[in-house]
């Protein structure tokens, strides 16, 4: 599953790179990123199954990824991003007033295509920008075995939604450093087969990275 997630993320960045025309090549940069993934709400809350009440919560995890930027001037940019998150899914099972916890690995991956608008130009020493677009969230197959012996499973799935973010960057000659905060907004159909209610999820990622131009004079 990890290799599949990495291939998907790499494919997102590669497709964006192939879409860049020669006229835009001078404004292309590639940046590796590292950060933190943090869901803002429970993935599933108060699911009733087999007489048990179950709560599923995705745990905070490390996010590893990259960003491809295509500058369309100092005020507008296109982005393609991808990240991989090794994480755990915690299940809290309540039966006759007794709670039991279990946690199993559930790998995540995220990708996006965005339009960015710079409040302070991307060519200035300090750049500040907002961006938004289409986001994709993938989740590996999940099997959680609670301490009461019951097993709850869900297949791997991919959900499409929106993403909004903000970036602060510092230009150091050809290299630029940046910090970003992104909110992936989507409706994961996790454990829907068990009767879970589909609800909007806000998954936040905060990351830092450094960009390297792929062409002369490249900017993010």
PDB file of C-alpha atoms in Angstrom:
ATOM      1  CA  UNK A   1       0.000   0.000   0.000  1.00  0.00           C
ATOM      2  CA  UNK A   2       2.866   2.358   0.778  1.00  0.00           C
ATOM      3  CA  UNK A   3       4.395   1.889  -2.695  1.00  0.00           C
ATOM      4  CA  UNK A   4       0.983   2.414  -4.314  1.00  0.00           C
ATOM      5  CA  UNK A   5       0.497   5.677  -2.417  1.00  0.00           C
ATOM      6  CA  UNK A   6       3.955   6.893  -3.417  1.00  0.00           C
ATOM      7  CA  UNK A   7       3.259   6.072  -7.080  1.00  0.00           C
ATOM      8  CA  UNK A   8      -0.018   8.001  -6.953  1.00  0.00           C
ATOM      9  CA  UNK A   9       1.620  11.058  -5.444  1.00  0.00           C
ATOM     10  CA  UNK A  10       4.495  10.897  -7.925  1.00  0.00           C
ATOM     11  CA  UNK A  11       2.008  10.546 -10.771  1.00  0.00           C
ATOM     12  CA  UNK A  12       0.160  13.699  -9.713  1.00  0.00           C
ATOM     13  CA  UNK A  13       3.362  15.734  -9.780  1.00  0.00           C
ATOM     14  CA  UNK A  14       4.533  14.169 -13.049  1.00  0.00           C
ATOM     15  CA  UNK A  15       1.252  14.918 -14.845  1.00  0.00           C
ATOM     16  CA  UNK A  16       1.453  18.547 -13.788  1.00  0.00           C
ATOM     17  CA  UNK A  17       5.020  18.728 -15.030  1.00  0.00           C
ATOM     18  CA  UNK A  18       4.069  17.299 -18.427  1.00  0.00           C
ATOM     19  CA  UNK A  19       1.270  19.852 -18.696  1.00  0.00           C
ATOM     20  CA  UNK A  20       3.691  22.759 -18.346  1.00  0.00           C
ATOM     21  CA  UNK A  21       4.400  24.344 -21.738  1.00  0.00           C
ATOM     22  CA  UNK A  22       7.890  25.520 -22.796  1.00  0.00           C
ATOM     23  CA  UNK A  23       6.703  29.104 -22.413  1.00  0.00           C
ATOM     24  CA  UNK A  24       6.142  28.464 -18.713  1.00  0.00           C
ATOM     25  CA  UNK A  25       9.321  26.458 -18.127  1.00  0.00           C
ATOM     26  CA  UNK A  26      11.233  29.433 -16.732  1.00  0.00           C
ATOM     27  CA  UNK A  27       8.665  29.725 -13.917  1.00  0.00           C
ATOM     28  CA  UNK A  28       8.705  26.105 -12.783  1.00  0.00           C
ATOM     29  CA  UNK A  29      10.055  24.950  -9.417  1.00  0.00           C
ATOM     30  CA  UNK A  30       9.964  21.706  -7.464  1.00  0.00           C
ATOM     31  CA  UNK A  31       9.949  21.601  -3.657  1.00  0.00           C
ATOM     32  CA  UNK A  32      10.141  18.649  -1.244  1.00  0.00           C
ATOM     33  CA  UNK A  33       8.027  19.152   1.874  1.00  0.00           C
ATOM     34  CA  UNK A  34       7.757  17.722   5.375  1.00  0.00           C
ATOM     35  CA  UNK A  35       5.020  18.484   7.846  1.00  0.00           C
ATOM     36  CA  UNK A  36       2.228  17.304  10.112  1.00  0.00           C
ATOM     37  CA  UNK A  37      -1.185  15.873   9.242  1.00  0.00           C
ATOM     38  CA  UNK A  38      -3.959  16.597  11.767  1.00  0.00           C
ATOM     39  CA  UNK A  39      -7.650  15.703  11.376  1.00  0.00           C
ATOM     40  CA  UNK A  40      -9.963  18.163  13.104  1.00  0.00           C
ATOM     41  CA  UNK A  41     -12.803  15.773  13.932  1.00  0.00           C
ATOM     42  CA  UNK A  42     -13.544  12.079  14.459  1.00  0.00           C
ATOM     43  CA  UNK A  43     -13.690  10.066  11.260  1.00  0.00           C
ATOM     44  CA  UNK A  44     -16.761   8.136  12.459  1.00  0.00           C
ATOM     45  CA  UNK A  45     -18.717   8.902  15.617  1.00  0.00           C
ATOM     46  CA  UNK A  46     -21.338   6.809  17.423  1.00  0.00           C
ATOM     47  CA  UNK A  47     -21.597   3.962  14.888  1.00  0.00           C
ATOM     48  CA  UNK A  48     -23.825   1.151  16.192  1.00  0.00           C
ATOM     49  CA  UNK A  49     -22.688  -2.333  15.132  1.00  0.00           C
ATOM     50  CA  UNK A  50     -23.479  -5.658  16.777  1.00  0.00           C
ATOM     51  CA  UNK A  51     -24.777  -3.926  19.878  1.00  0.00           C
ATOM     52  CA  UNK A  52     -21.542  -1.936  20.243  1.00  0.00           C
ATOM     53  CA  UNK A  53     -21.071   1.817  19.901  1.00  0.00           C
ATOM     54  CA  UNK A  54     -17.907   2.520  17.887  1.00  0.00           C
ATOM     55  CA  UNK A  55     -15.899   5.688  17.369  1.00  0.00           C
ATOM     56  CA  UNK A  56     -13.108   5.856  14.765  1.00  0.00           C
ATOM     57  CA  UNK A  57     -10.468   8.572  15.048  1.00  0.00           C
ATOM     58  CA  UNK A  58      -7.560   9.112  12.634  1.00  0.00           C
ATOM     59  CA  UNK A  59      -4.361   9.898  14.533  1.00  0.00           C
ATOM     60  CA  UNK A  60      -1.973  12.780  13.854  1.00  0.00           C
ATOM     61  CA  UNK A  61       0.886  11.735  11.561  1.00  0.00           C
ATOM     62  CA  UNK A  62       3.950  12.853   9.646  1.00  0.00           C
ATOM     63  CA  UNK A  63       3.304  14.122   6.093  1.00  0.00           C
ATOM     64  CA  UNK A  64       6.025  13.674   3.450  1.00  0.00           C
ATOM     65  CA  UNK A  65       5.537  15.091  -0.014  1.00  0.00           C
ATOM     66  CA  UNK A  66       6.359  17.626  -2.662  1.00  0.00           C
ATOM     67  CA  UNK A  67       5.009  20.601  -4.581  1.00  0.00           C
ATOM     68  CA  UNK A  68       5.368  21.576  -8.207  1.00  0.00           C
ATOM     69  CA  UNK A  69       4.835  25.294  -8.858  1.00  0.00           C
ATOM     70  CA  UNK A  70       4.312  27.035 -12.186  1.00  0.00           C
ATOM     71  CA  UNK A  71       4.593  30.827 -12.080  1.00  0.00           C
ATOM     72  CA  UNK A  72       2.285  32.857 -14.319  1.00  0.00           C
ATOM     73  CA  UNK A  73       3.826  36.132 -13.248  1.00  0.00           C
ATOM     74  CA  UNK A  74       4.569  37.521  -9.798  1.00  0.00           C
ATOM     75  CA  UNK A  75       0.922  37.419  -8.635  1.00  0.00           C
ATOM     76  CA  UNK A  76      -0.492  34.150  -9.998  1.00  0.00           C
ATOM     77  CA  UNK A  77       0.789  30.566  -9.813  1.00  0.00           C
ATOM     78  CA  UNK A  78      -0.400  27.027 -10.478  1.00  0.00           C
ATOM     79  CA  UNK A  79       0.377  24.252  -7.982  1.00  0.00           C
ATOM     80  CA  UNK A  80       0.366  20.480  -7.984  1.00  0.00           C
ATOM     81  CA  UNK A  81       0.990  18.893  -4.582  1.00  0.00           C
ATOM     82  CA  UNK A  82       1.231  15.406  -3.177  1.00  0.00           C
ATOM     83  CA  UNK A  83       1.882  13.929   0.258  1.00  0.00           C
ATOM     84  CA  UNK A  84       2.022  10.539   1.962  1.00  0.00           C
ATOM     85  CA  UNK A  85       0.974  10.067   5.606  1.00  0.00           C
ATOM     86  CA  UNK A  86       1.700   6.892   7.598  1.00  0.00           C
ATOM     87  CA  UNK A  87      -0.948   7.053  10.305  1.00  0.00           C
ATOM     88  CA  UNK A  88      -3.043   4.997  12.704  1.00  0.00           C
ATOM     89  CA  UNK A  89      -6.804   4.663  13.020  1.00  0.00           C
ATOM     90  CA  UNK A  90      -8.030   4.334  16.585  1.00  0.00           C
ATOM     91  CA  UNK A  91     -11.279   2.540  17.330  1.00  0.00           C
ATOM     92  CA  UNK A  92     -13.043   3.018  20.655  1.00  0.00           C
ATOM     93  CA  UNK A  93     -15.643   0.305  21.241  1.00  0.00           C
ATOM     94  CA  UNK A  94     -18.200   0.821  24.000  1.00  0.00           C
ATOM     95  CA  UNK A  95     -20.208  -2.196  25.127  1.00  0.00           C
ATOM     96  CA  UNK A  96     -22.463  -2.149  28.210  1.00  0.00           C
ATOM     97  CA  UNK A  97     -20.574   0.858  29.557  1.00  0.00           C
ATOM     98  CA  UNK A  98     -17.077  -0.620  29.091  1.00  0.00           C
ATOM     99  CA  UNK A  99     -14.691   1.058  26.625  1.00  0.00           C
ATOM    100  CA  UNK A 100     -11.963  -0.797  24.751  1.00  0.00           C
ATOM    101  CA  UNK A 101      -9.453   0.779  22.373  1.00  0.00           C
ATOM    102  CA  UNK A 102      -7.601  -0.590  19.359  1.00  0.00           C
ATOM    103  CA  UNK A 103      -5.321   1.082  16.805  1.00  0.00           C
ATOM    104  CA  UNK A 104      -4.105  -0.204  13.445  1.00  0.00           C
ATOM    105  CA  UNK A 105      -2.029   1.322  10.656  1.00  0.00           C
ATOM    106  CA  UNK A 106      -3.985   3.113   7.930  1.00  0.00           C
ATOM    107  CA  UNK A 107      -1.820   4.876   5.356  1.00  0.00           C
ATOM    108  CA  UNK A 108      -3.144   8.039   3.710  1.00  0.00           C
ATOM    109  CA  UNK A 109      -2.153  10.016   0.643  1.00  0.00           C
ATOM    110  CA  UNK A 110      -3.235  13.428  -0.583  1.00  0.00           C
ATOM    111  CA  UNK A 111      -2.954  15.210  -3.933  1.00  0.00           C
ATOM    112  CA  UNK A 112      -4.172  18.534  -5.294  1.00  0.00           C
ATOM    113  CA  UNK A 113      -4.228  20.916  -8.240  1.00  0.00           C
ATOM    114  CA  UNK A 114      -4.580  24.591  -7.287  1.00  0.00           C
ATOM    115  CA  UNK A 115      -4.568  28.210  -8.353  1.00  0.00           C
ATOM    116  CA  UNK A 116      -2.508  30.523  -6.142  1.00  0.00           C
ATOM    117  CA  UNK A 117      -2.847  34.299  -5.734  1.00  0.00           C
ATOM    118  CA  UNK A 118       0.018  36.221  -4.115  1.00  0.00           C
ATOM    119  CA  UNK A 119      -0.874  39.080  -1.760  1.00  0.00           C
ATOM    120  CA  UNK A 120       2.831  39.935  -1.642  1.00  0.00           C
ATOM    121  CA  UNK A 121       4.478  39.068  -4.989  1.00  0.00           C
ATOM    122  CA  UNK A 122       6.232  35.711  -5.293  1.00  0.00           C
ATOM    123  CA  UNK A 123       9.317  37.575  -6.538  1.00  0.00           C
ATOM    124  CA  UNK A 124       9.679  39.707  -3.384  1.00  0.00           C
ATOM    125  CA  UNK A 125      11.974  38.774  -0.502  1.00  0.00           C
ATOM    126  CA  UNK A 126       8.928  37.836   1.593  1.00  0.00           C
ATOM    127  CA  UNK A 127       5.942  36.414  -0.276  1.00  0.00           C
ATOM    128  CA  UNK A 128       2.454  35.723   1.095  1.00  0.00           C
ATOM    129  CA  UNK A 129      -0.202  33.916  -0.899  1.00  0.00           C
ATOM    130  CA  UNK A 130      -3.567  32.158  -0.797  1.00  0.00           C
ATOM    131  CA  UNK A 131      -4.529  29.175  -2.938  1.00  0.00           C
ATOM    132  CA  UNK A 132      -7.379  26.788  -3.582  1.00  0.00           C
ATOM    133  CA  UNK A 133      -8.486  24.041  -5.918  1.00  0.00           C
ATOM    134  CA  UNK A 134      -9.357  20.360  -6.206  1.00  0.00           C
ATOM    135  CA  UNK A 135      -8.070  17.935  -3.587  1.00  0.00           C
ATOM    136  CA  UNK A 136      -7.930  14.127  -3.550  1.00  0.00           C
ATOM    137  CA  UNK A 137      -7.656  12.028  -0.377  1.00  0.00           C
ATOM    138  CA  UNK A 138      -6.806   8.330  -0.492  1.00  0.00           C
ATOM    139  CA  UNK A 139      -7.040   5.857   2.361  1.00  0.00           C
ATOM    140  CA  UNK A 140      -5.634   2.350   2.546  1.00  0.00           C
ATOM    141  CA  UNK A 141      -7.682  -0.719   3.457  1.00  0.00           C
ATOM    142  CA  UNK A 142      -8.473  -0.699   7.167  1.00  0.00           C
ATOM    143  CA  UNK A 143      -8.870  -3.577   9.592  1.00  0.00           C
ATOM    144  CA  UNK A 144      -9.315  -2.724  13.266  1.00  0.00           C
ATOM    145  CA  UNK A 145      -9.494  -5.529  15.820  1.00  0.00           C
ATOM    146  CA  UNK A 146     -10.824  -4.417  19.182  1.00  0.00           C
ATOM    147  CA  UNK A 147      -9.832  -6.045  22.441  1.00  0.00           C
ATOM    148  CA  UNK A 148     -13.312  -7.584  22.706  1.00  0.00           C
ATOM    149  CA  UNK A 149     -12.408  -9.791  19.735  1.00  0.00           C
ATOM    150  CA  UNK A 150     -14.568  -8.056  17.123  1.00  0.00           C
ATOM    151  CA  UNK A 151     -12.985  -7.026  13.816  1.00  0.00           C
ATOM    152  CA  UNK A 152     -14.125  -4.037  11.749  1.00  0.00           C
ATOM    153  CA  UNK A 153     -12.928  -3.716   8.162  1.00  0.00           C
ATOM    154  CA  UNK A 154     -13.177  -1.188   5.345  1.00  0.00           C
ATOM    155  CA  UNK A 155     -11.751  -1.310   1.816  1.00  0.00           C
ATOM    156  CA  UNK A 156      -9.266   1.187   0.385  1.00  0.00           C
ATOM    157  CA  UNK A 157     -10.927   4.223  -1.149  1.00  0.00           C
ATOM    158  CA  UNK A 158     -10.294   7.579  -2.792  1.00  0.00           C
ATOM    159  CA  UNK A 159     -12.408  10.678  -2.163  1.00  0.00           C
ATOM    160  CA  UNK A 160     -12.453  13.940  -4.141  1.00  0.00           C
ATOM    161  CA  UNK A 161     -13.134  17.315  -2.559  1.00  0.00           C
ATOM    162  CA  UNK A 162     -11.687  20.796  -2.254  1.00  0.00           C
ATOM    163  CA  UNK A 163      -8.551  22.248  -0.726  1.00  0.00           C
ATOM    164  CA  UNK A 164      -7.667  25.759   0.454  1.00  0.00           C
ATOM    165  CA  UNK A 165      -4.349  26.954   1.796  1.00  0.00           C
ATOM    166  CA  UNK A 166      -1.976  29.760   2.632  1.00  0.00           C
ATOM    167  CA  UNK A 167       1.773  30.071   2.044  1.00  0.00           C
ATOM    168  CA  UNK A 168       4.489  32.328   3.446  1.00  0.00           C
ATOM    169  CA  UNK A 169       7.807  32.241   1.592  1.00  0.00           C
ATOM    170  CA  UNK A 170      11.267  33.767   1.808  1.00  0.00           C
ATOM    171  CA  UNK A 171      13.390  34.103  -1.343  1.00  0.00           C
ATOM    172  CA  UNK A 172      17.100  33.405  -0.903  1.00  0.00           C
ATOM    173  CA  UNK A 173      18.380  33.878  -4.428  1.00  0.00           C
ATOM    174  CA  UNK A 174      17.539  30.823  -6.559  1.00  0.00           C
ATOM    175  CA  UNK A 175      16.311  28.918  -3.491  1.00  0.00           C
ATOM    176  CA  UNK A 176      13.110  29.788  -1.673  1.00  0.00           C
ATOM    177  CA  UNK A 177      11.952  28.569   1.742  1.00  0.00           C
ATOM    178  CA  UNK A 178       8.275  28.411   2.617  1.00  0.00           C
ATOM    179  CA  UNK A 179       5.753  27.327   5.213  1.00  0.00           C
ATOM    180  CA  UNK A 180       2.235  26.320   4.217  1.00  0.00           C
ATOM    181  CA  UNK A 181      -1.064  25.413   5.871  1.00  0.00           C
ATOM    182  CA  UNK A 182      -3.703  23.492   3.921  1.00  0.00           C
ATOM    183  CA  UNK A 183      -7.227  22.301   4.652  1.00  0.00           C
ATOM    184  CA  UNK A 184      -8.530  19.311   2.658  1.00  0.00           C
ATOM    185  CA  UNK A 185     -12.342  19.377   2.710  1.00  0.00           C
ATOM    186  CA  UNK A 186     -14.093  16.182   1.604  1.00  0.00           C
ATOM    187  CA  UNK A 187     -16.621  13.511   2.588  1.00  0.00           C
ATOM    188  CA  UNK A 188     -14.917  10.157   3.246  1.00  0.00           C
ATOM    189  CA  UNK A 189     -17.216   7.168   2.840  1.00  0.00           C
ATOM    190  CA  UNK A 190     -15.356   5.233   5.514  1.00  0.00           C
ATOM    191  CA  UNK A 191     -17.178   2.258   7.075  1.00  0.00           C
ATOM    192  CA  UNK A 192     -20.280   3.218   5.114  1.00  0.00           C
ATOM    193  CA  UNK A 193     -21.004  -0.503   4.667  1.00  0.00           C
ATOM    194  CA  UNK A 194     -21.356  -0.774   8.463  1.00  0.00           C
ATOM    195  CA  UNK A 195     -23.871   2.055   8.503  1.00  0.00           C
ATOM    196  CA  UNK A 196     -21.566   5.001   9.223  1.00  0.00           C
ATOM    197  CA  UNK A 197     -22.957   8.430   8.346  1.00  0.00           C
ATOM    198  CA  UNK A 198     -20.935  10.251   5.690  1.00  0.00           C
ATOM    199  CA  UNK A 199     -19.934  13.702   6.946  1.00  0.00           C
ATOM    200  CA  UNK A 200     -17.600  16.475   5.874  1.00  0.00           C
ATOM    201  CA  UNK A 201     -14.020  16.024   7.053  1.00  0.00           C
ATOM    202  CA  UNK A 202     -11.424  18.785   7.442  1.00  0.00           C
ATOM    203  CA  UNK A 203      -7.894  17.372   7.311  1.00  0.00           C
ATOM    204  CA  UNK A 204      -5.237  20.004   8.030  1.00  0.00           C
ATOM    205  CA  UNK A 205      -1.635  19.760   6.883  1.00  0.00           C
ATOM    206  CA  UNK A 206       1.074  22.168   8.007  1.00  0.00           C
ATOM    207  CA  UNK A 207       4.398  21.842   6.195  1.00  0.00           C
ATOM    208  CA  UNK A 208       7.735  23.473   5.446  1.00  0.00           C
ATOM    209  CA  UNK A 209       9.832  23.060   2.322  1.00  0.00           C
ATOM    210  CA  UNK A 210      12.385  24.566  -0.011  1.00  0.00           C
ATOM    211  CA  UNK A 211      11.947  25.157  -3.723  1.00  0.00           C
ATOM    212  CA  UNK A 212      14.509  24.668  -6.465  1.00  0.00           C
ATOM    213  CA  UNK A 213      13.936  26.179  -9.944  1.00  0.00           C
ATOM    214  CA  UNK A 214      13.741  23.706 -12.825  1.00  0.00           C
ATOM    215  CA  UNK A 215      14.415  26.455 -15.357  1.00  0.00           C
ATOM    216  CA  UNK A 216      16.378  29.708 -15.342  1.00  0.00           C
ATOM    217  CA  UNK A 217      14.663  32.323 -13.181  1.00  0.00           C
ATOM    218  CA  UNK A 218      12.190  29.767 -11.779  1.00  0.00           C
ATOM    219  CA  UNK A 219       9.835  30.896  -9.043  1.00  0.00           C
ATOM    220  CA  UNK A 220       7.082  29.138  -7.182  1.00  0.00           C
TER     221      UNK A 220
END
